[in-house]
Amino acid sequence: MKKILLFLILINSTLGFSQKTESYKLTKEQIAQRELNEITDFPIYKAIEYSDKGGIYDLVFTENRKTISKKDTLNTKIQAICVMNDHGGFLEKWRINDLLADYIPKETTIWFWTKYCSTKDLDGDGYIDPVIVYGTKTEYDLIRRVKIITVYNNKKYVIRAVECDLDDCRSFKKDANWNLLPQKIKTYVDQLVVKLRKEQDLLLKDG
């Protein structure tokens, strides 16, 4: 009897530590049903539900869509907000805010690069490690700034890059806390930087 009980405890423990992590895009109907519009003043561009050992989360990407034309939509501000459903309300876990910077040439839009964003468990610990990527463009339709933000244990680890033809106005900086990230996460983000350089013809380097 004791052996059977011990076996069941081990099975339950193993299942608990090997809980699946999942994520999927929410439809407009699901966004409306969950009343996610209540957590932001901006239109929701995209929303993702993901689950891990910590619970079930909604990650919402919003852009303020300042100018809308047939050619393009220009944003001056963006927000990414991660919440948990808490007894009918929302418990905010973290938030990212940014807006156009005062550069020459002038920045005209800021947007989430969602095809490079991810909601995966990058280090295999049962918790999802979101990676958020966004950029800005100038009035000449050239990419000016790129930010890559990794969220690990609800803390942000940021890479900031400025693209420029001249060496002295080009930069690529990792936060001072970058090396606190697990190696598997750092490797993933470094590979993402290489992918951005190749696919978007970016320099992403210092000087």
PDB file of C-alpha atoms in Angstrom:
ATOM      1  CA  MET A   1       0.000   0.000   0.000  1.00  0.00           C
ATOM      2  CA  LYS A   2       2.850   2.384   0.902  1.00  0.00           C
ATOM      3  CA  LYS A   3       4.562   1.639  -2.421  1.00  0.00           C
ATOM      4  CA  ILE A   4       1.362   2.427  -4.348  1.00  0.00           C
ATOM      5  CA  LEU A   5       0.891   5.674  -2.423  1.00  0.00           C
ATOM      6  CA  LEU A   6       4.504   6.704  -3.084  1.00  0.00           C
ATOM      7  CA  PHE A   7       4.058   5.916  -6.774  1.00  0.00           C
ATOM      8  CA  LEU A   8       0.945   8.110  -6.994  1.00  0.00           C
ATOM      9  CA  ILE A   9       2.727  10.991  -5.247  1.00  0.00           C
ATOM     10  CA  LEU A  10       5.614  10.733  -7.711  1.00  0.00           C
ATOM     11  CA  ILE A  11       3.213  10.696 -10.689  1.00  0.00           C
ATOM     12  CA  ASN A  12       1.364  13.779  -9.434  1.00  0.00           C
ATOM     13  CA  SER A  13       4.627  15.580  -8.767  1.00  0.00           C
ATOM     14  CA  THR A  14       5.949  14.776 -12.243  1.00  0.00           C
ATOM     15  CA  LEU A  15       2.736  15.948 -13.903  1.00  0.00           C
ATOM     16  CA  GLY A  16       2.870  19.170 -11.935  1.00  0.00           C
ATOM     17  CA  PHE A  17       6.399  19.986 -13.085  1.00  0.00           C
ATOM     18  CA  SER A  18       5.787  18.986 -16.710  1.00  0.00           C
ATOM     19  CA  GLN A  19       2.695  21.111 -17.246  1.00  0.00           C
ATOM     20  CA  LYS A  20       2.379  22.152 -20.872  1.00  0.00           C
ATOM     21  CA  THR A  21       2.892  25.742 -21.926  1.00  0.00           C
ATOM     22  CA  GLU A  22       0.544  26.909 -24.654  1.00  0.00           C
ATOM     23  CA  SER A  23      -0.331  30.111 -26.491  1.00  0.00           C
ATOM     24  CA  TYR A  24      -2.761  31.142 -29.210  1.00  0.00           C
ATOM     25  CA  LYS A  25      -4.093  34.298 -30.854  1.00  0.00           C
ATOM     26  CA  LEU A  26      -7.467  35.579 -29.649  1.00  0.00           C
ATOM     27  CA  THR A  27     -10.190  36.463 -32.145  1.00  0.00           C
ATOM     28  CA  LYS A  28     -11.991  39.823 -32.142  1.00  0.00           C
ATOM     29  CA  GLU A  29     -14.980  38.054 -30.605  1.00  0.00           C
ATOM     30  CA  GLN A  30     -12.862  36.588 -27.779  1.00  0.00           C
ATOM     31  CA  ILE A  31     -11.294  40.000 -27.125  1.00  0.00           C
ATOM     32  CA  ALA A  32     -14.777  41.515 -26.831  1.00  0.00           C
ATOM     33  CA  GLN A  33     -16.114  38.662 -24.659  1.00  0.00           C
ATOM     34  CA  ARG A  34     -13.222  39.032 -22.210  1.00  0.00           C
ATOM     35  CA  GLU A  35     -13.693  42.819 -22.166  1.00  0.00           C
ATOM     36  CA  LEU A  36      -9.973  43.312 -22.768  1.00  0.00           C
ATOM     37  CA  ASN A  37     -10.675  46.758 -24.235  1.00  0.00           C
ATOM     38  CA  GLU A  38     -11.200  47.898 -20.636  1.00  0.00           C
ATOM     39  CA  ILE A  39      -7.497  47.635 -19.820  1.00  0.00           C
ATOM     40  CA  THR A  40      -6.300  50.121 -22.456  1.00  0.00           C
ATOM     41  CA  ASP A  41      -7.245  53.451 -24.022  1.00  0.00           C
ATOM     42  CA  PHE A  42      -5.818  52.388 -27.400  1.00  0.00           C
ATOM     43  CA  PRO A  43      -7.279  50.083 -30.083  1.00  0.00           C
ATOM     44  CA  ILE A  44      -6.134  46.465 -29.670  1.00  0.00           C
ATOM     45  CA  TYR A  45      -3.939  45.382 -32.548  1.00  0.00           C
ATOM     46  CA  LYS A  46      -3.472  41.784 -31.403  1.00  0.00           C
ATOM     47  CA  ALA A  47      -4.120  39.686 -28.290  1.00  0.00           C
ATOM     48  CA  ILE A  48      -2.627  36.360 -27.232  1.00  0.00           C
ATOM     49  CA  GLU A  49      -3.624  33.957 -24.474  1.00  0.00           C
ATOM     50  CA  TYR A  50      -0.835  31.887 -22.980  1.00  0.00           C
ATOM     51  CA  SER A  51      -0.701  29.447 -20.093  1.00  0.00           C
ATOM     52  CA  ASP A  52       2.102  27.987 -18.012  1.00  0.00           C
ATOM     53  CA  LYS A  53       2.757  26.826 -14.440  1.00  0.00           C
ATOM     54  CA  GLY A  54       1.911  30.301 -13.183  1.00  0.00           C
ATOM     55  CA  GLY A  55      -1.588  30.432 -14.662  1.00  0.00           C
ATOM     56  CA  ILE A  56      -3.429  31.751 -17.713  1.00  0.00           C
ATOM     57  CA  TYR A  57      -2.517  35.167 -19.119  1.00  0.00           C
ATOM     58  CA  ASP A  58      -3.752  37.565 -21.779  1.00  0.00           C
ATOM     59  CA  LEU A  59      -1.096  39.582 -23.607  1.00  0.00           C
ATOM     60  CA  VAL A  60      -2.551  42.587 -25.426  1.00  0.00           C
ATOM     61  CA  PHE A  61      -0.758  44.664 -28.075  1.00  0.00           C
ATOM     62  CA  THR A  62      -2.225  48.146 -28.557  1.00  0.00           C
ATOM     63  CA  GLU A  63      -1.366  51.036 -30.872  1.00  0.00           C
ATOM     64  CA  ASN A  64      -3.048  54.440 -30.763  1.00  0.00           C
ATOM     65  CA  ARG A  65      -3.537  54.705 -34.563  1.00  0.00           C
ATOM     66  CA  LYS A  66      -3.111  58.462 -34.670  1.00  0.00           C
ATOM     67  CA  THR A  67      -3.360  58.820 -38.455  1.00  0.00           C
ATOM     68  CA  ILE A  68      -5.248  56.344 -40.613  1.00  0.00           C
ATOM     69  CA  SER A  69      -5.102  56.592 -44.391  1.00  0.00           C
ATOM     70  CA  LYS A  70      -5.508  54.280 -47.365  1.00  0.00           C
ATOM     71  CA  LYS A  71      -1.733  53.980 -47.562  1.00  0.00           C
ATOM     72  CA  ASP A  72      -0.799  53.363 -43.918  1.00  0.00           C
ATOM     73  CA  THR A  73      -1.657  53.671 -40.243  1.00  0.00           C
ATOM     74  CA  LEU A  74       0.677  55.861 -38.206  1.00  0.00           C
ATOM     75  CA  ASN A  75       1.024  55.405 -34.443  1.00  0.00           C
ATOM     76  CA  THR A  76       2.576  57.815 -31.979  1.00  0.00           C
ATOM     77  CA  LYS A  77       2.242  55.544 -28.921  1.00  0.00           C
ATOM     78  CA  ILE A  78       2.125  51.806 -28.162  1.00  0.00           C
ATOM     79  CA  GLN A  79       1.400  49.593 -25.144  1.00  0.00           C
ATOM     80  CA  ALA A  80       1.814  45.885 -24.446  1.00  0.00           C
ATOM     81  CA  ILE A  81      -0.096  44.761 -21.365  1.00  0.00           C
ATOM     82  CA  CYS A  82      -0.019  41.334 -19.699  1.00  0.00           C
ATOM     83  CA  VAL A  83      -2.901  40.497 -17.345  1.00  0.00           C
ATOM     84  CA  MET A  84      -4.371  37.546 -15.467  1.00  0.00           C
ATOM     85  CA  ASN A  85      -8.119  37.131 -14.977  1.00  0.00           C
ATOM     86  CA  ASP A  86      -8.717  37.744 -11.279  1.00  0.00           C
ATOM     87  CA  HIS A  87     -12.250  36.974 -10.049  1.00  0.00           C
ATOM     88  CA  GLY A  88     -13.892  38.812 -12.928  1.00  0.00           C
ATOM     89  CA  GLY A  89     -11.304  41.598 -13.031  1.00  0.00           C
ATOM     90  CA  PHE A  90      -7.783  41.922 -14.370  1.00  0.00           C
ATOM     91  CA  LEU A  91      -4.552  41.587 -12.406  1.00  0.00           C
ATOM     92  CA  GLU A  92      -1.803  43.360 -14.340  1.00  0.00           C
ATOM     93  CA  LYS A  93       1.526  41.502 -14.340  1.00  0.00           C
ATOM     94  CA  TRP A  94       3.570  43.883 -16.477  1.00  0.00           C
ATOM     95  CA  ARG A  95       3.273  46.642 -19.060  1.00  0.00           C
ATOM     96  CA  ILE A  96       5.419  48.140 -21.820  1.00  0.00           C
ATOM     97  CA  ASN A  97       4.880  51.760 -22.931  1.00  0.00           C
ATOM     98  CA  ASP A  98       6.706  53.673 -25.637  1.00  0.00           C
ATOM     99  CA  LEU A  99       6.219  56.596 -28.012  1.00  0.00           C
ATOM    100  CA  LEU A 100       7.897  58.477 -30.835  1.00  0.00           C
ATOM    101  CA  ALA A 101      11.286  59.958 -29.934  1.00  0.00           C
ATOM    102  CA  ASP A 102      12.667  63.369 -30.809  1.00  0.00           C
ATOM    103  CA  TYR A 103      15.127  62.384 -33.531  1.00  0.00           C
ATOM    104  CA  ILE A 104      16.304  63.923 -36.779  1.00  0.00           C
ATOM    105  CA  PRO A 105      15.103  62.743 -39.247  1.00  0.00           C
ATOM    106  CA  LYS A 106      11.690  62.839 -37.589  1.00  0.00           C
ATOM    107  CA  GLU A 107      10.073  59.576 -36.451  1.00  0.00           C
ATOM    108  CA  THR A 108       6.574  59.222 -37.887  1.00  0.00           C
ATOM    109  CA  THR A 109       5.336  55.864 -36.606  1.00  0.00           C
ATOM    110  CA  ILE A 110       5.980  53.210 -33.947  1.00  0.00           C
ATOM    111  CA  TRP A 111       4.613  49.691 -34.209  1.00  0.00           C
ATOM    112  CA  PHE A 112       4.849  46.169 -32.787  1.00  0.00           C
ATOM    113  CA  TRP A 113       6.791  43.744 -34.956  1.00  0.00           C
ATOM    114  CA  THR A 114       4.548  40.859 -33.970  1.00  0.00           C
ATOM    115  CA  LYS A 115       6.039  38.357 -36.416  1.00  0.00           C
ATOM    116  CA  TYR A 116       9.229  38.541 -34.341  1.00  0.00           C
ATOM    117  CA  CYS A 117       7.473  38.516 -30.965  1.00  0.00           C
ATOM    118  CA  SER A 118       7.116  35.175 -29.180  1.00  0.00           C
ATOM    119  CA  THR A 119       5.390  33.538 -26.223  1.00  0.00           C
ATOM    120  CA  LYS A 120       7.449  30.406 -25.587  1.00  0.00           C
ATOM    121  CA  ASP A 121       9.114  28.688 -22.669  1.00  0.00           C
ATOM    122  CA  LEU A 122      12.649  29.426 -23.819  1.00  0.00           C
ATOM    123  CA  ASP A 123      14.588  27.840 -20.949  1.00  0.00           C
ATOM    124  CA  GLY A 124      12.350  24.821 -20.269  1.00  0.00           C
ATOM    125  CA  ASP A 125      11.374  25.737 -16.697  1.00  0.00           C
ATOM    126  CA  GLY A 126       7.604  25.548 -17.290  1.00  0.00           C
ATOM    127  CA  TYR A 127       7.123  29.340 -17.478  1.00  0.00           C
ATOM    128  CA  ILE A 128       6.687  31.298 -20.693  1.00  0.00           C
ATOM    129  CA  ASP A 129       9.296  33.971 -21.422  1.00  0.00           C
ATOM    130  CA  PRO A 130       7.669  36.594 -23.681  1.00  0.00           C
ATOM    131  CA  VAL A 131       9.869  38.400 -26.189  1.00  0.00           C
ATOM    132  CA  ILE A 132       8.422  41.677 -27.485  1.00  0.00           C
ATOM    133  CA  VAL A 133       9.860  43.411 -30.551  1.00  0.00           C
ATOM    134  CA  TYR A 134       8.897  46.821 -31.889  1.00  0.00           C
ATOM    135  CA  GLY A 135      10.369  49.543 -34.044  1.00  0.00           C
ATOM    136  CA  THR A 136      10.023  53.065 -35.390  1.00  0.00           C
ATOM    137  CA  LYS A 137      10.256  54.531 -38.884  1.00  0.00           C
ATOM    138  CA  THR A 138      11.305  57.980 -40.038  1.00  0.00           C
ATOM    139  CA  GLU A 139       9.560  60.355 -42.410  1.00  0.00           C
ATOM    140  CA  TYR A 140      11.679  58.739 -45.159  1.00  0.00           C
ATOM    141  CA  ASP A 141      10.161  55.317 -44.348  1.00  0.00           C
ATOM    142  CA  LEU A 142      13.449  54.012 -42.919  1.00  0.00           C
ATOM    143  CA  ILE A 143      13.684  52.013 -39.690  1.00  0.00           C
ATOM    144  CA  ARG A 144      15.167  54.209 -36.968  1.00  0.00           C
ATOM    145  CA  ARG A 145      14.893  52.372 -33.633  1.00  0.00           C
ATOM    146  CA  VAL A 146      14.418  48.728 -32.684  1.00  0.00           C
ATOM    147  CA  LYS A 147      13.706  47.423 -29.187  1.00  0.00           C
ATOM    148  CA  ILE A 148      13.733  43.787 -28.094  1.00  0.00           C
ATOM    149  CA  ILE A 149      12.284  43.257 -24.622  1.00  0.00           C
ATOM    150  CA  THR A 150      12.500  39.875 -22.915  1.00  0.00           C
ATOM    151  CA  VAL A 151      10.251  39.364 -19.882  1.00  0.00           C
ATOM    152  CA  TYR A 152      11.657  36.803 -17.426  1.00  0.00           C
ATOM    153  CA  ASN A 153      10.067  36.352 -13.990  1.00  0.00           C
ATOM    154  CA  ASN A 154       8.042  39.528 -14.695  1.00  0.00           C
ATOM    155  CA  LYS A 155      11.257  41.561 -15.082  1.00  0.00           C
ATOM    156  CA  LYS A 156      12.258  43.242 -18.348  1.00  0.00           C
ATOM    157  CA  TYR A 157      15.604  42.786 -20.079  1.00  0.00           C
ATOM    158  CA  VAL A 158      15.977  45.220 -22.964  1.00  0.00           C
ATOM    159  CA  ILE A 159      18.079  45.561 -26.111  1.00  0.00           C
ATOM    160  CA  ARG A 160      17.966  49.080 -27.595  1.00  0.00           C
ATOM    161  CA  ALA A 161      19.223  49.771 -31.103  1.00  0.00           C
ATOM    162  CA  VAL A 162      19.358  52.935 -33.193  1.00  0.00           C
ATOM    163  CA  GLU A 163      19.944  52.599 -36.943  1.00  0.00           C
ATOM    164  CA  CYS A 164      21.913  55.358 -38.662  1.00  0.00           C
ATOM    165  CA  ASP A 165      24.147  55.777 -41.719  1.00  0.00           C
ATOM    166  CA  LEU A 166      26.792  57.507 -39.594  1.00  0.00           C
ATOM    167  CA  ASP A 167      28.854  55.554 -37.067  1.00  0.00           C
ATOM    168  CA  ASP A 168      28.533  58.098 -34.272  1.00  0.00           C
ATOM    169  CA  CYS A 169      24.719  58.054 -34.230  1.00  0.00           C
ATOM    170  CA  ARG A 170      24.336  54.263 -34.495  1.00  0.00           C
ATOM    171  CA  SER A 171      24.029  52.196 -31.316  1.00  0.00           C
ATOM    172  CA  PHE A 172      23.228  48.721 -29.999  1.00  0.00           C
ATOM    173  CA  LYS A 173      22.974  48.341 -26.218  1.00  0.00           C
ATOM    174  CA  LYS A 174      21.948  45.510 -23.901  1.00  0.00           C
ATOM    175  CA  ASP A 175      20.707  46.362 -20.406  1.00  0.00           C
ATOM    176  CA  ALA A 176      23.233  46.007 -17.576  1.00  0.00           C
ATOM    177  CA  ASN A 177      21.150  43.110 -16.174  1.00  0.00           C
ATOM    178  CA  TRP A 178      21.261  41.174 -19.471  1.00  0.00           C
ATOM    179  CA  ASN A 179      23.699  38.530 -18.218  1.00  0.00           C
ATOM    180  CA  LEU A 180      21.286  37.573 -15.426  1.00  0.00           C
ATOM    181  CA  LEU A 181      19.126  35.824 -18.028  1.00  0.00           C
ATOM    182  CA  PRO A 182      19.491  32.038 -18.458  1.00  0.00           C
ATOM    183  CA  GLN A 183      21.845  31.112 -21.282  1.00  0.00           C
ATOM    184  CA  LYS A 184      19.088  29.474 -23.371  1.00  0.00           C
ATOM    185  CA  ILE A 185      17.119  32.723 -23.397  1.00  0.00           C
ATOM    186  CA  LYS A 186      20.182  34.806 -24.300  1.00  0.00           C
ATOM    187  CA  THR A 187      20.979  32.392 -27.144  1.00  0.00           C
ATOM    188  CA  TYR A 188      17.407  32.638 -28.490  1.00  0.00           C
ATOM    189  CA  VAL A 189      17.458  36.447 -28.469  1.00  0.00           C
ATOM    190  CA  ASP A 190      20.935  36.589 -30.031  1.00  0.00           C
ATOM    191  CA  GLN A 191      19.652  34.368 -32.854  1.00  0.00           C
ATOM    192  CA  LEU A 192      16.633  36.661 -33.205  1.00  0.00           C
ATOM    193  CA  VAL A 193      18.982  39.630 -33.651  1.00  0.00           C
ATOM    194  CA  VAL A 194      20.792  37.751 -36.437  1.00  0.00           C
ATOM    195  CA  LYS A 195      17.415  37.012 -38.072  1.00  0.00           C
ATOM    196  CA  LEU A 196      16.385  40.678 -37.924  1.00  0.00           C
ATOM    197  CA  ARG A 197      19.679  41.744 -39.498  1.00  0.00           C
ATOM    198  CA  LYS A 198      19.234  39.288 -42.351  1.00  0.00           C
ATOM    199  CA  GLU A 199      15.510  39.650 -43.057  1.00  0.00           C
ATOM    200  CA  GLN A 200      15.180  43.410 -42.523  1.00  0.00           C
ATOM    201  CA  ASP A 201      18.619  44.494 -43.781  1.00  0.00           C
ATOM    202  CA  LEU A 202      19.471  46.094 -40.438  1.00  0.00           C
ATOM    203  CA  LEU A 203      22.921  46.752 -38.964  1.00  0.00           C
ATOM    204  CA  LEU A 204      21.982  46.408 -35.271  1.00  0.00           C
ATOM    205  CA  LYS A 205      25.454  47.202 -34.048  1.00  0.00           C
ATOM    206  CA  ASP A 206      27.379  49.795 -32.071  1.00  0.00           C
ATOM    207  CA  GLY A 207      29.150  52.457 -34.164  1.00  0.00           C
TER     208      GLY A 207
END
